[in-house]
Amino acid sequence: MRGRTDWRREAGPFLALIGLPLAWFLLLILVPLGAVWALSFAINTGVASIEVTGTLANYARTLEPTYLGILLKSLALAGLATLVSLGLGFPVALAIAFAPPPWRTPLLVAVTLPFWTNLLIRTYALMAVLRDEGLVNRVVAALAPDLAPLPLLYHDVAVVVGLVYVHLPFMVLPIFAALDRMDRSLIEASLDLGAGPLATIRHVVLPLAGPGIRAGVLLTFVPALGSYLVPDLLGGPGSQMIANVIERQFRRADDWPFGAALAFVLVYLTLLALALLAPRRPAARA
Amino acid sequence: MSALIEIEGVTKRFGAIVAVDDVTLNIAEGEFFALLGPSGCGKTTLLRLLAGFETPNVGRIRIDGRDQTRVPPHRRPVNMVFQSYALFPHLSVRGNVEYGLKVAGVPPAERRRRVDEVLALVQLEGLADRMPDQLSGGQRQRVALARALVKRPRVVLLDEPLSALDAKLREELRFELSRLQHHLGLTFVMVTHDQDEALALATRCAVMHRGALVQVGTPAELYEFPASRLVAEFIGAVNLFEGRVITDAPDHAVIDLPGEGIRAWLDHGTGLPGVPRLWLAVRPEKMELHKRAGGRPAPRMEGTPPGHNVLAGTIREIAYLGSESVFDVELETGRRVRVIRPNLTHWDQEDFGRDEPVWLGWHAEAAVVLAR
């Protein structure tokens, strides 16, 4: 029997295959990212001149109450959006995984359908639903004519709704994949041993969907934390997120070093989330 | 004998397919009952109906006198050993075995005691903290068994319990299953496609075909007195000869076998008056081989008048299996007959050779007459 192919023995083909993607990765991702990282340790010396001095002043500034507040708020909004997505996404994934086979593909397509529409258009559509004269408030007005329109748009609620709307497929799909792989006889075994449907979900389905849930949380939380368009269009003055502040530093404030520091705080947080939630290697088998 | 499980006129359809077709069956307390049949015969569906994973379209199922027809699986007094074992991969051996006690709210101290007890019973002491993927196939099987036994169910259901194991282990666990069932006095209902397994383990078997019960009886009844060609051919090997009844007296019968040009003598009446066409079934190990070379005359078979129950043939193939040899004998008509001969001494296997002319015969009490 042949062992696993060793890239060291097949260096030629290996390099030919990996070379271009590697160059792409270095040139277009690592180099610019490195440049921005260097900028985060720089100071503005003139109108258009920047000097990398190794200062930590930019990072110190990110801890000022204004910015720290926005950072915490971003974490809170992204965290809340992730929780809501999980709450909505798990039952949806469960329902699709246990739907009769002919239904599954249409249901999966339905979940991913919004995904094929431009984000900007989807966000504007959501504005139409949430604004004072929008769909939600018209329904409210029809039911309770005396009530003032609910201030949904330009508010944290709108941002969370928007984030959930955008990221729900990223929650549903990995959980569905985990549930779909699960051996159905495990559920039958649980029922057979006297556990009701809810106890079975709690003791068997949830633990076994764990990797899928972790992946879904990661795929929802990380992009939600860095969201720019959704808080920009749906949020009010008080519901800005960190990406909106970063954009302002680079463009309107023209303070690249501070913008870079803020951007890298976001990168550090993302790496932290990855370290906490990324799937671990399964324990070695005996 | 009062029935613990009463299956009354149960039919289960999946769309246009009738998986279980009007089955009525009683199983008594303490029986080791086997549902035997080829794949797709409905035996697994019948087991799943007992477990509650399926609900019958027609009919009723009672266990211990209580109607269980529409009771969901988690409220039935039965536990199942799944074919793939279905061990929870995220729980240890202890976690798997105590699962049923935990969800039933059994306090931890008692849980621990009962799990230890049942693990000792299936000889898995010391493995309680292992995870399922650290166990061998045989050990997993024992965990699945322990998990089904720990709740002391009224009925233990086993779905092809030994099919995933290799031959040696299968035999070992076969004895163990038998020992456990006897020791605990529990009622076991097993599904299997393996006739050896059913014959070796079961106190009673039902042979299923196309959703219906074909014959129910003890293993010996099914093997020695099959009710149809289907059962005769499914359980063990059999040689079938088409014929018709010449004489049918209470103490003997004579069957004409026109295809072979001889007559067969039976030590009992057929009880099949007026059946124009029937089959004589003779098991391979119930046939004898005699030398025919050099013009030796046909031997007279025990309990028969001369000239009955004897056929001329030539050995074409020999399979030496150690404990016995299987002979493929060609008759003068060209059809093949199988004969099994035990190797009682070291030299029995040398008695007959390939292409040797032989006489085949069987005793008056060795054959069965089948009308279907």
XYZ file of C-alpha atoms in Angstrom:
658
model
C 0.000 0.000 0.000
C 1.168 3.490 -0.813
C 1.444 6.002 2.003
C 0.215 9.556 1.836
C 1.831 11.557 -0.957
C 4.665 13.643 0.470
C 5.003 17.101 -1.086
C 8.747 16.991 -0.554
C 9.062 14.077 -2.957
C 6.788 15.736 -5.521
C 8.215 19.237 -5.174
C 7.823 20.174 -8.864
C 4.104 19.551 -9.304
C 3.500 20.783 -5.778
C 5.147 24.145 -6.454
C 3.397 24.452 -9.809
C 0.049 24.013 -8.105
C 0.648 26.106 -5.019
C 2.875 28.787 -6.636
C 0.253 31.074 -8.140
C -2.167 31.066 -5.207
C 0.768 31.591 -2.865
C 2.025 34.576 -4.872
C -1.489 35.961 -4.975
C -1.848 35.569 -1.232
C 1.504 37.224 -0.503
C 1.127 40.077 -2.943
C -2.497 41.004 -2.510
C -3.232 40.043 1.070
C -0.153 39.820 3.247
C 1.724 42.799 1.732
C -1.125 45.345 1.990
C -2.118 43.976 5.395
C 1.504 44.287 6.534
C 1.554 47.879 5.261
C -1.563 48.754 7.230
C -0.166 46.973 10.275
C 3.018 49.081 10.000
C 0.852 52.200 9.663
C -0.797 51.406 12.978
C 2.577 52.115 14.626
C 3.087 55.461 12.757
C 2.436 59.162 13.352
C 1.287 61.930 11.014
C 4.236 64.245 10.505
C 2.655 66.615 7.976
C -0.382 67.064 5.726
C 0.596 64.136 3.508
C 3.554 62.559 5.260
C 3.514 59.652 7.703
C 6.408 58.231 9.660
C 6.490 54.741 11.180
C 7.997 55.283 14.619
C 6.828 52.204 16.467
C 4.591 54.313 18.677
C 1.746 52.693 20.569
C -0.119 56.005 20.788
C -2.652 54.978 18.157
C -3.563 51.869 20.105
C -3.782 53.913 23.293
C -6.255 56.184 21.550
C -8.491 53.259 20.617
C -9.005 52.778 24.340
C -10.420 56.288 24.757
C -14.049 56.127 25.970
C -15.523 57.251 22.628
C -13.807 54.517 20.633
C -13.908 51.875 23.321
C -17.643 52.542 23.608
C -18.150 52.006 19.866
C -16.016 48.869 19.969
C -18.050 47.436 22.834
C -21.256 48.445 21.082
C -20.050 46.674 17.911
C -19.320 43.543 19.907
C -22.749 43.785 21.529
C -24.624 44.314 18.242
C -22.691 41.563 16.448
C -23.107 39.259 19.449
C -26.831 39.918 19.636
C -27.207 39.404 15.881
C -25.312 36.098 16.234
C -27.555 34.929 19.068
C -30.718 35.832 17.160
C -29.327 34.085 14.064
C -28.606 30.984 16.139
C -32.078 31.078 17.662
C -33.673 31.351 14.232
C -31.133 29.330 12.292
C -31.030 26.161 14.415
C -34.745 25.355 14.119
C -34.642 26.203 10.416
C -31.639 23.901 9.870
C -33.340 21.183 11.945
C -36.543 21.518 9.933
C -34.680 21.295 6.614
C -32.554 18.347 7.750
C -35.680 16.416 8.757
C -37.902 17.558 5.884
C -38.980 14.877 3.390
C -36.154 14.466 0.842
C -37.952 16.154 -2.099
C -38.395 19.295 0.000
C -34.827 19.725 1.124
C -33.253 21.226 -1.994
C -36.017 23.827 -2.519
C -35.802 24.792 1.155
C -32.028 25.148 0.996
C -32.344 27.290 -2.134
C -34.919 29.438 -0.339
C -32.504 29.989 2.551
C -29.715 31.090 0.222
C -31.943 33.039 -2.174
C -31.430 36.540 -0.637
C -27.745 35.825 -0.946
C -27.945 36.169 -4.727
C -29.224 39.731 -4.500
C -26.884 42.694 -4.110
C -26.318 43.611 -0.459
C -27.070 47.286 -1.107
C -30.417 46.483 -2.723
C -31.322 44.104 0.053
C -30.472 46.718 2.663
C -32.587 49.371 0.908
C -35.432 46.863 0.717
C -35.131 46.390 4.457
C -35.295 50.178 4.893
C -38.579 50.162 3.007
C -39.893 47.555 5.428
C -38.715 49.262 8.616
C -39.276 52.995 7.952
C -42.104 54.961 9.576
C -44.411 54.444 6.600
C -42.990 50.968 5.984
C -44.594 47.549 5.966
C -44.210 46.854 9.681
C -45.651 50.191 10.758
C -48.535 49.932 8.326
C -49.484 46.619 9.859
C -49.130 48.153 13.327
C -51.272 51.143 12.260
C -53.948 48.842 10.902
C -54.056 46.891 14.151
C -53.673 49.818 16.567
C -54.543 53.133 14.839
C -53.841 55.228 17.943
C -50.238 54.107 18.243
C -47.449 56.329 16.925
C -45.270 54.656 14.278
C -42.568 52.536 15.881
C -39.126 54.128 15.411
C -37.548 51.034 13.914
C -35.249 52.499 11.295
C -32.122 54.439 12.263
C -31.973 52.529 15.482
C -30.051 49.592 16.996
C -33.038 47.336 16.323
C -32.749 47.999 12.613
C -29.028 47.209 12.697
C -29.568 43.874 14.457
C -32.416 42.982 12.101
C -30.207 43.897 9.136
C -27.240 41.877 10.433
C -29.416 38.840 11.097
C -31.004 39.127 7.675
C -27.654 39.273 5.924
C -25.913 36.541 7.912
C -28.653 33.972 8.535
C -27.615 31.675 5.635
C -24.114 31.464 7.141
C -25.681 30.172 10.333
C -28.177 27.800 8.733
C -25.879 26.069 6.233
C -23.121 24.744 8.547
C -25.687 23.615 11.126
C -27.680 21.896 8.390
C -24.509 20.181 7.159
C -23.779 18.887 10.670
C -27.339 17.648 11.191
C -27.456 16.091 7.750
C -24.341 14.035 8.509
C -25.758 12.794 11.776
C -26.733 9.121 11.933
C -30.530 9.054 12.242
C -30.450 5.878 14.269
C -28.889 7.912 17.117
C -32.133 9.857 17.385
C -34.118 6.639 17.315
C -31.825 5.176 19.977
C -32.474 8.187 22.198
C -36.250 7.915 21.743
C -36.054 4.177 22.308
C -34.254 4.732 25.618
C -37.114 6.872 26.865
C -36.020 10.404 25.992
C -38.821 12.526 24.513
C -38.281 14.675 21.417
C -37.085 17.739 23.398
C -34.738 15.724 25.609
C -33.394 14.066 22.461
C -32.641 17.436 20.886
C -30.940 18.580 24.064
C -28.882 15.474 24.843
C -28.126 14.111 21.372
C -28.864 16.512 18.505
C -27.369 19.677 20.037
C -24.076 18.097 21.168
C -23.607 16.385 17.812
C -24.415 19.593 15.922
C -21.738 21.333 18.048
C -19.100 21.706 15.291
C -21.738 23.053 12.906
C -23.004 25.499 15.521
C -19.473 26.703 16.235
C -18.805 27.188 12.524
C -22.126 29.023 12.097
C -21.426 31.321 15.058
C -17.992 32.101 13.685
C -19.234 32.708 10.148
C -21.940 35.028 11.499
C -20.096 36.844 14.246
C -16.868 37.712 12.438
C -18.412 39.391 9.360
C -21.143 40.965 11.525
C -18.509 42.549 13.745
C -16.881 44.179 10.747
C -20.147 45.238 9.086
C -20.070 48.589 7.392
C -23.047 48.960 5.063
C -25.773 47.737 7.418
C -25.045 50.120 10.339
C -24.307 52.908 7.858
C -27.698 52.669 6.131
C -29.987 51.263 8.825
C -28.411 52.606 12.002
C -28.910 55.942 13.716
C -26.192 58.277 14.991
C -25.896 56.123 18.120
C -25.646 52.750 16.382
C -22.402 53.152 14.487
C -20.120 50.197 14.444
C -16.364 50.014 14.414
C -16.097 49.727 10.613
C -17.919 53.062 10.197
C -15.394 54.744 12.496
C -12.474 53.153 10.663
C -13.835 54.409 7.336
C -14.121 57.922 8.768
C -10.486 57.899 9.929
C -9.205 56.879 6.503
C -11.392 59.247 4.498
C -12.865 62.243 6.235
C -10.426 62.546 9.155
C -7.466 61.580 6.986
C -5.812 59.968 10.014
C -4.433 56.758 8.503
C -2.312 55.642 11.458
C -5.272 55.764 13.842
C -7.569 54.130 11.271
C -4.983 51.373 10.867
C -4.810 50.841 14.643
C -8.608 50.603 14.857
C -8.651 48.200 11.910
C -6.101 45.985 13.587
C -7.989 45.983 16.864
C -10.786 44.441 14.782
C -8.345 41.905 13.319
C -7.104 40.970 16.806
C -10.687 40.479 17.993
C -11.417 38.302 14.979
C -8.362 36.174 15.663
C -9.481 35.844 19.273
C -12.938 34.681 18.177
C -11.295 32.189 15.819
C -9.039 30.859 18.568
C -12.038 30.383 20.855
C -14.453 28.864 18.350
C -12.503 27.284 15.508
C -13.077 23.540 15.210
C -10.525 21.610 17.165
C -8.764 18.558 15.911
C -10.606 15.492 17.119
C -8.777 13.607 19.855
C -6.397 10.945 18.585
C -8.133 7.616 18.082
C -6.973 4.508 19.811
C -48.724 -19.828 27.694
C -50.017 -16.280 27.773
C -48.772 -13.899 25.122
C -46.560 -10.980 26.122
C -46.623 -9.501 22.629
C -49.821 -9.689 20.613
C -49.678 -8.571 16.994
C -53.163 -8.536 15.499
C -53.751 -8.196 11.768
C -50.998 -5.604 11.350
C -50.424 -4.080 7.917
C -47.879 -1.376 7.153
C -47.685 0.309 3.760
C -45.077 2.744 2.464
C -46.814 4.358 -0.501
C -47.706 1.522 -2.843
C -45.360 -0.943 -1.134
C -46.870 -3.274 1.448
C -43.989 -3.843 3.851
C -45.947 -5.853 6.417
C -49.030 -7.659 5.168
C -51.732 -8.640 7.657
C -49.444 -10.226 10.251
C -50.921 -11.886 13.316
C -48.431 -13.263 15.822
C -48.197 -13.922 19.546
C -44.894 -14.049 21.385
C -44.790 -15.448 24.925
C -42.828 -14.137 27.868
C -39.274 -15.517 28.011
C -39.128 -16.523 24.374
C -36.159 -15.833 22.132
C -38.089 -15.138 18.967
C -36.454 -14.676 15.568
C -37.953 -12.963 12.542
C -36.187 -14.570 9.629
C -36.280 -13.706 5.958
C -34.390 -12.271 3.011
C -33.788 -8.523 2.878
C -36.920 -6.601 1.989
C -39.262 -9.233 3.436
C -40.655 -6.817 6.032
C -38.974 -8.262 9.118
C -37.225 -5.021 10.033
C -40.442 -3.042 9.552
C -42.211 -5.448 11.891
C -39.482 -4.896 14.499
C -39.757 -1.126 14.046
C -43.510 -1.395 14.530
C -42.830 -3.092 17.876
C -40.333 -0.361 18.818
C -42.790 2.379 17.839
C -40.713 3.931 15.051
C -43.513 3.040 12.649
C -47.269 3.010 13.155
C -49.384 0.331 11.451
C -51.990 1.334 8.845
C -54.224 -1.485 10.037
C -54.181 -3.712 13.106
C -53.154 -3.571 16.729
C -50.058 -4.252 18.801
C -50.365 -5.100 22.495
C -47.484 -5.595 24.886
C -48.178 -6.956 28.342
C -51.905 -6.563 27.731
C -51.647 -2.831 26.977
C -52.421 -1.402 23.572
C -49.205 0.108 22.194
C -50.334 0.688 18.612
C -50.074 4.493 18.788
C -47.753 4.868 21.777
C -44.572 6.787 20.816
C -41.257 4.901 21.103
C -40.082 6.686 24.246
C -43.115 5.466 26.189
C -42.912 1.781 25.237
C -41.575 -0.917 27.584
C -39.126 -2.114 24.935
C -35.480 -1.360 24.187
C -33.626 -2.008 20.996
C -30.148 -3.103 19.955
C -29.582 -1.335 16.648
C -27.890 -2.963 13.700
C -25.223 -0.236 13.568
C -25.325 -0.158 17.412
C -26.154 3.602 17.288
C -23.877 4.367 20.245
C -23.815 8.071 21.083
C -20.347 9.113 19.903
C -20.126 12.057 22.322
C -20.773 9.921 25.396
C -18.506 7.394 27.132
C -19.513 3.772 27.611
C -20.977 4.737 30.991
C -22.715 7.763 29.451
C -24.277 5.560 26.792
C -25.439 2.865 29.169
C -26.841 5.250 31.789
C -28.600 7.446 29.212
C -31.929 5.673 29.551
C -31.763 5.798 33.362
C -30.765 9.467 33.324
C -33.676 10.624 31.192
C -35.957 8.527 33.384
C -34.730 10.498 36.429
C -33.024 7.623 38.264
C -30.839 9.103 41.061
C -27.048 9.083 40.418
C -26.106 6.515 43.073
C -28.587 3.937 41.810
C -27.666 4.773 38.218
C -24.035 4.045 38.943
C -24.826 0.754 40.627
C -27.084 -0.455 37.846
C -24.651 0.558 35.101
C -21.791 -1.262 36.863
C -24.026 -4.295 37.262
C -25.009 -4.496 33.603
C -21.448 -3.776 32.415
C -20.288 -6.725 34.506
C -23.033 -8.809 32.944
C -21.730 -8.136 29.433
C -18.090 -8.400 30.601
C -17.137 -4.776 30.018
C -15.911 -3.908 33.527
C -13.051 -1.460 33.333
C -14.131 0.014 30.010
C -16.757 2.389 31.423
C -14.722 5.511 30.662
C -13.800 4.609 27.089
C -15.393 6.460 24.194
C -17.226 4.403 21.544
C -14.550 5.058 18.912
C -11.967 3.473 21.219
C -13.800 0.142 21.250
C -13.630 -2.907 19.006
C -16.688 -4.090 17.102
C -17.448 -6.798 19.639
C -17.130 -4.370 22.549
C -19.462 -1.898 20.853
C -21.973 -4.677 20.415
C -21.798 -5.392 24.149
C -22.295 -1.706 24.994
C -25.368 -1.597 22.752
C -26.653 -4.692 24.513
C -25.924 -3.274 27.985
C -27.689 -0.044 27.047
C -30.798 -1.967 26.018
C -30.746 -4.205 29.117
C -30.118 -1.597 31.810
C -33.716 -0.356 31.869
C -34.993 -3.905 32.391
C -37.450 -3.683 29.513
C -40.291 -6.139 29.008
C -38.949 -6.881 25.533
C -35.487 -6.502 24.006
C -35.525 -5.948 20.243
C -32.406 -6.909 18.282
C -31.918 -5.774 14.688
C -29.388 -8.077 12.977
C -27.357 -8.050 16.198
C -24.367 -10.008 14.928
C -24.247 -9.086 11.247
C -21.477 -6.491 11.585
C -19.046 -8.894 13.287
C -16.562 -11.335 11.805
C -17.330 -15.056 11.899
C -15.303 -16.000 14.982
C -16.673 -13.162 17.105
C -20.155 -13.842 15.830
C -20.080 -17.354 17.213
C -18.719 -16.160 20.555
C -21.398 -13.491 20.935
C -24.062 -15.899 19.789
C -23.450 -18.029 22.869
C -23.321 -14.932 25.009
C -26.654 -13.617 23.731
C -28.200 -16.968 24.414
C -26.700 -17.073 27.930
C -27.895 -13.529 28.752
C -31.399 -14.117 27.519
C -31.667 -17.324 29.499
C -30.027 -15.848 32.603
C -32.218 -12.736 32.665
C -35.388 -14.516 31.596
C -36.167 -11.609 29.271
C -38.134 -11.768 26.050
C -35.931 -11.206 23.007
C -37.223 -10.501 19.510
C -34.491 -10.641 16.902
C -34.454 -9.828 13.224
C -31.984 -11.714 11.064
C -31.408 -12.799 7.494
C -28.926 -15.404 8.719
C -30.660 -18.764 9.096
C -27.809 -20.237 11.163
C -28.164 -17.403 13.642
C -31.906 -17.913 13.878
C -31.631 -21.689 14.270
C -28.868 -21.423 16.860
C -30.424 -18.721 19.034
C -34.168 -18.768 18.738
C -36.635 -20.802 20.715
C -39.133 -19.996 17.962
C -38.838 -18.440 14.499
C -41.124 -16.843 11.990
C -40.122 -16.991 8.345
C -41.290 -13.896 6.460
C -41.704 -13.395 2.748
C -43.112 -10.333 0.998
C -44.446 -8.900 4.236
C -46.337 -12.011 5.303
C -45.554 -14.782 7.782
C -44.905 -17.969 5.834
C -44.311 -20.341 8.730
C -43.896 -20.053 12.492
C -42.292 -22.780 14.551
C -39.310 -24.007 16.515
C -36.027 -24.170 14.597
C -36.318 -27.963 14.350
C -39.880 -27.763 13.048
C -38.843 -25.286 10.370
C -35.832 -27.332 9.330
C -37.284 -30.833 9.524
C -40.859 -30.082 8.514
C -40.918 -27.019 6.292
C -44.415 -26.167 5.090
C -43.368 -24.978 1.647
C -40.552 -25.042 -0.863
C -39.884 -21.417 0.069
C -39.144 -22.267 3.704
C -37.271 -25.453 2.760
C -35.001 -23.540 0.420
C -34.526 -20.519 2.671
C -33.584 -22.522 5.757
C -30.712 -24.775 4.827
C -30.135 -26.419 1.469
C -32.581 -28.890 -0.007
C -32.991 -31.228 -2.991
C -36.468 -30.976 -4.507
C -38.048 -33.596 -6.781
C -41.391 -32.998 -8.469
C -43.868 -35.875 -8.210
C -47.397 -37.131 -7.606
C -48.993 -39.375 -5.004
C -49.531 -43.020 -5.953
C -50.501 -44.435 -2.564
C -51.503 -42.451 0.482
C -52.111 -44.592 3.554
C -51.994 -43.419 7.198
C -48.668 -45.198 7.814
C -46.945 -44.797 4.481
C -47.112 -43.105 1.104
C -45.623 -43.770 -2.305
C -44.697 -40.866 -4.531
C -43.926 -41.253 -8.205
C -41.023 -39.092 -9.369
C -41.448 -39.193 -13.166
C -38.502 -36.892 -13.775
C -36.121 -39.375 -12.132
C -37.978 -42.532 -13.202
C -38.242 -43.935 -9.635
C -40.676 -44.057 -6.759
C -40.173 -42.713 -3.267
C -41.434 -44.393 -0.123
C -42.372 -42.354 2.934
C -42.993 -43.654 6.438
C -46.011 -41.390 6.865
C -49.122 -40.353 4.946
C -48.941 -37.108 3.005
C -52.209 -35.721 4.312
C -52.510 -34.092 0.924
C -55.358 -35.937 -0.810
C -56.109 -34.851 -4.338
C -53.091 -32.619 -4.767
C -52.031 -33.315 -8.353
C -48.536 -31.880 -8.146
C -46.159 -31.862 -5.221
C -42.520 -31.863 -4.308
C -40.398 -34.292 -2.387
C -37.752 -32.485 -0.344
C -34.611 -34.227 0.922
C -31.900 -32.367 2.885
C -28.337 -33.010 1.628
C -27.147 -34.502 4.935
C -30.051 -36.957 4.868
C -28.805 -38.508 1.620
C -26.405 -41.431 1.529
C -23.742 -42.254 -1.031
C -23.043 -45.876 -2.048
C -20.504 -47.320 -4.520
C -21.922 -48.110 -7.969
C -18.768 -48.945 -9.960
C -18.406 -52.509 -11.333
C -22.115 -53.054 -11.703
C -22.897 -53.050 -7.991
C -26.650 -53.284 -7.433
C -28.718 -50.524 -5.874
C -28.744 -50.746 -2.065
C -31.972 -51.176 -0.219
C -32.736 -48.107 1.863
C -33.886 -48.432 5.470
C -37.638 -48.763 5.877
C -38.392 -49.021 2.156
C -39.221 -51.855 -0.242
C -36.456 -52.625 -2.799
C -36.047 -50.164 -5.652
C -37.421 -47.180 -3.799
C -35.567 -44.000 -2.743
C -32.460 -44.819 -4.786
C -31.034 -42.841 -7.706
C -28.002 -43.455 -9.929
C -25.558 -40.612 -10.419
C -21.951 -39.551 -10.873
C -19.946 -37.334 -8.542
C -18.928 -34.137 -10.337
C -17.571 -31.860 -7.618
C -16.378 -32.392 -4.056
C -15.981 -29.611 -1.507
C -13.994 -30.812 1.504
C -15.005 -28.647 4.480
C -13.100 -30.476 7.192
C -15.974 -31.589 9.378
C -17.925 -32.708 6.331
C -17.668 -33.022 2.573
C -20.215 -31.656 0.123
C -20.764 -33.675 -3.051
C -22.300 -32.344 -6.228
C -23.787 -35.398 -7.929
C -25.094 -35.456 -11.490
C -28.090 -37.737 -12.075
C -28.630 -39.570 -15.353
C -31.203 -36.941 -16.276
C -28.512 -34.306 -15.995
C -29.871 -32.579 -12.907
C -27.599 -31.979 -9.934
C -28.189 -33.178 -6.384
C -26.286 -32.110 -3.311
C -25.149 -34.601 -0.686
C -23.386 -33.825 2.587
C -21.394 -36.551 4.262
C -19.798 -36.155 7.713
C -16.130 -37.071 7.967
C -16.328 -39.364 10.960
C -12.739 -40.629 10.670
C -9.531 -39.282 9.150
C -10.058 -41.353 6.035
C -13.766 -40.868 5.262
C -12.925 -38.035 2.885
C -11.077 -40.498 0.651
C -14.082 -42.847 0.248
C -15.395 -41.217 -2.919
C -13.606 -39.487 -5.774
C -14.494 -37.151 -8.544
C -16.333 -38.705 -11.538
C -17.079 -41.826 -9.515
C -20.434 -43.530 -10.266
C -22.583 -43.716 -7.137
C -25.970 -44.704 -5.789
C -27.842 -41.943 -3.908
C -30.439 -42.923 -1.368
C -32.461 -41.767 1.596
C -34.419 -43.419 4.402
C -38.169 -43.681 4.535
C -38.185 -41.097 7.334
C -35.789 -38.608 5.722
C -37.991 -36.831 3.167
C -40.835 -34.330 3.386
C -43.671 -33.791 0.915
C -44.523 -30.220 0.037
C -47.648 -29.055 -1.766
C -46.440 -25.489 -2.344
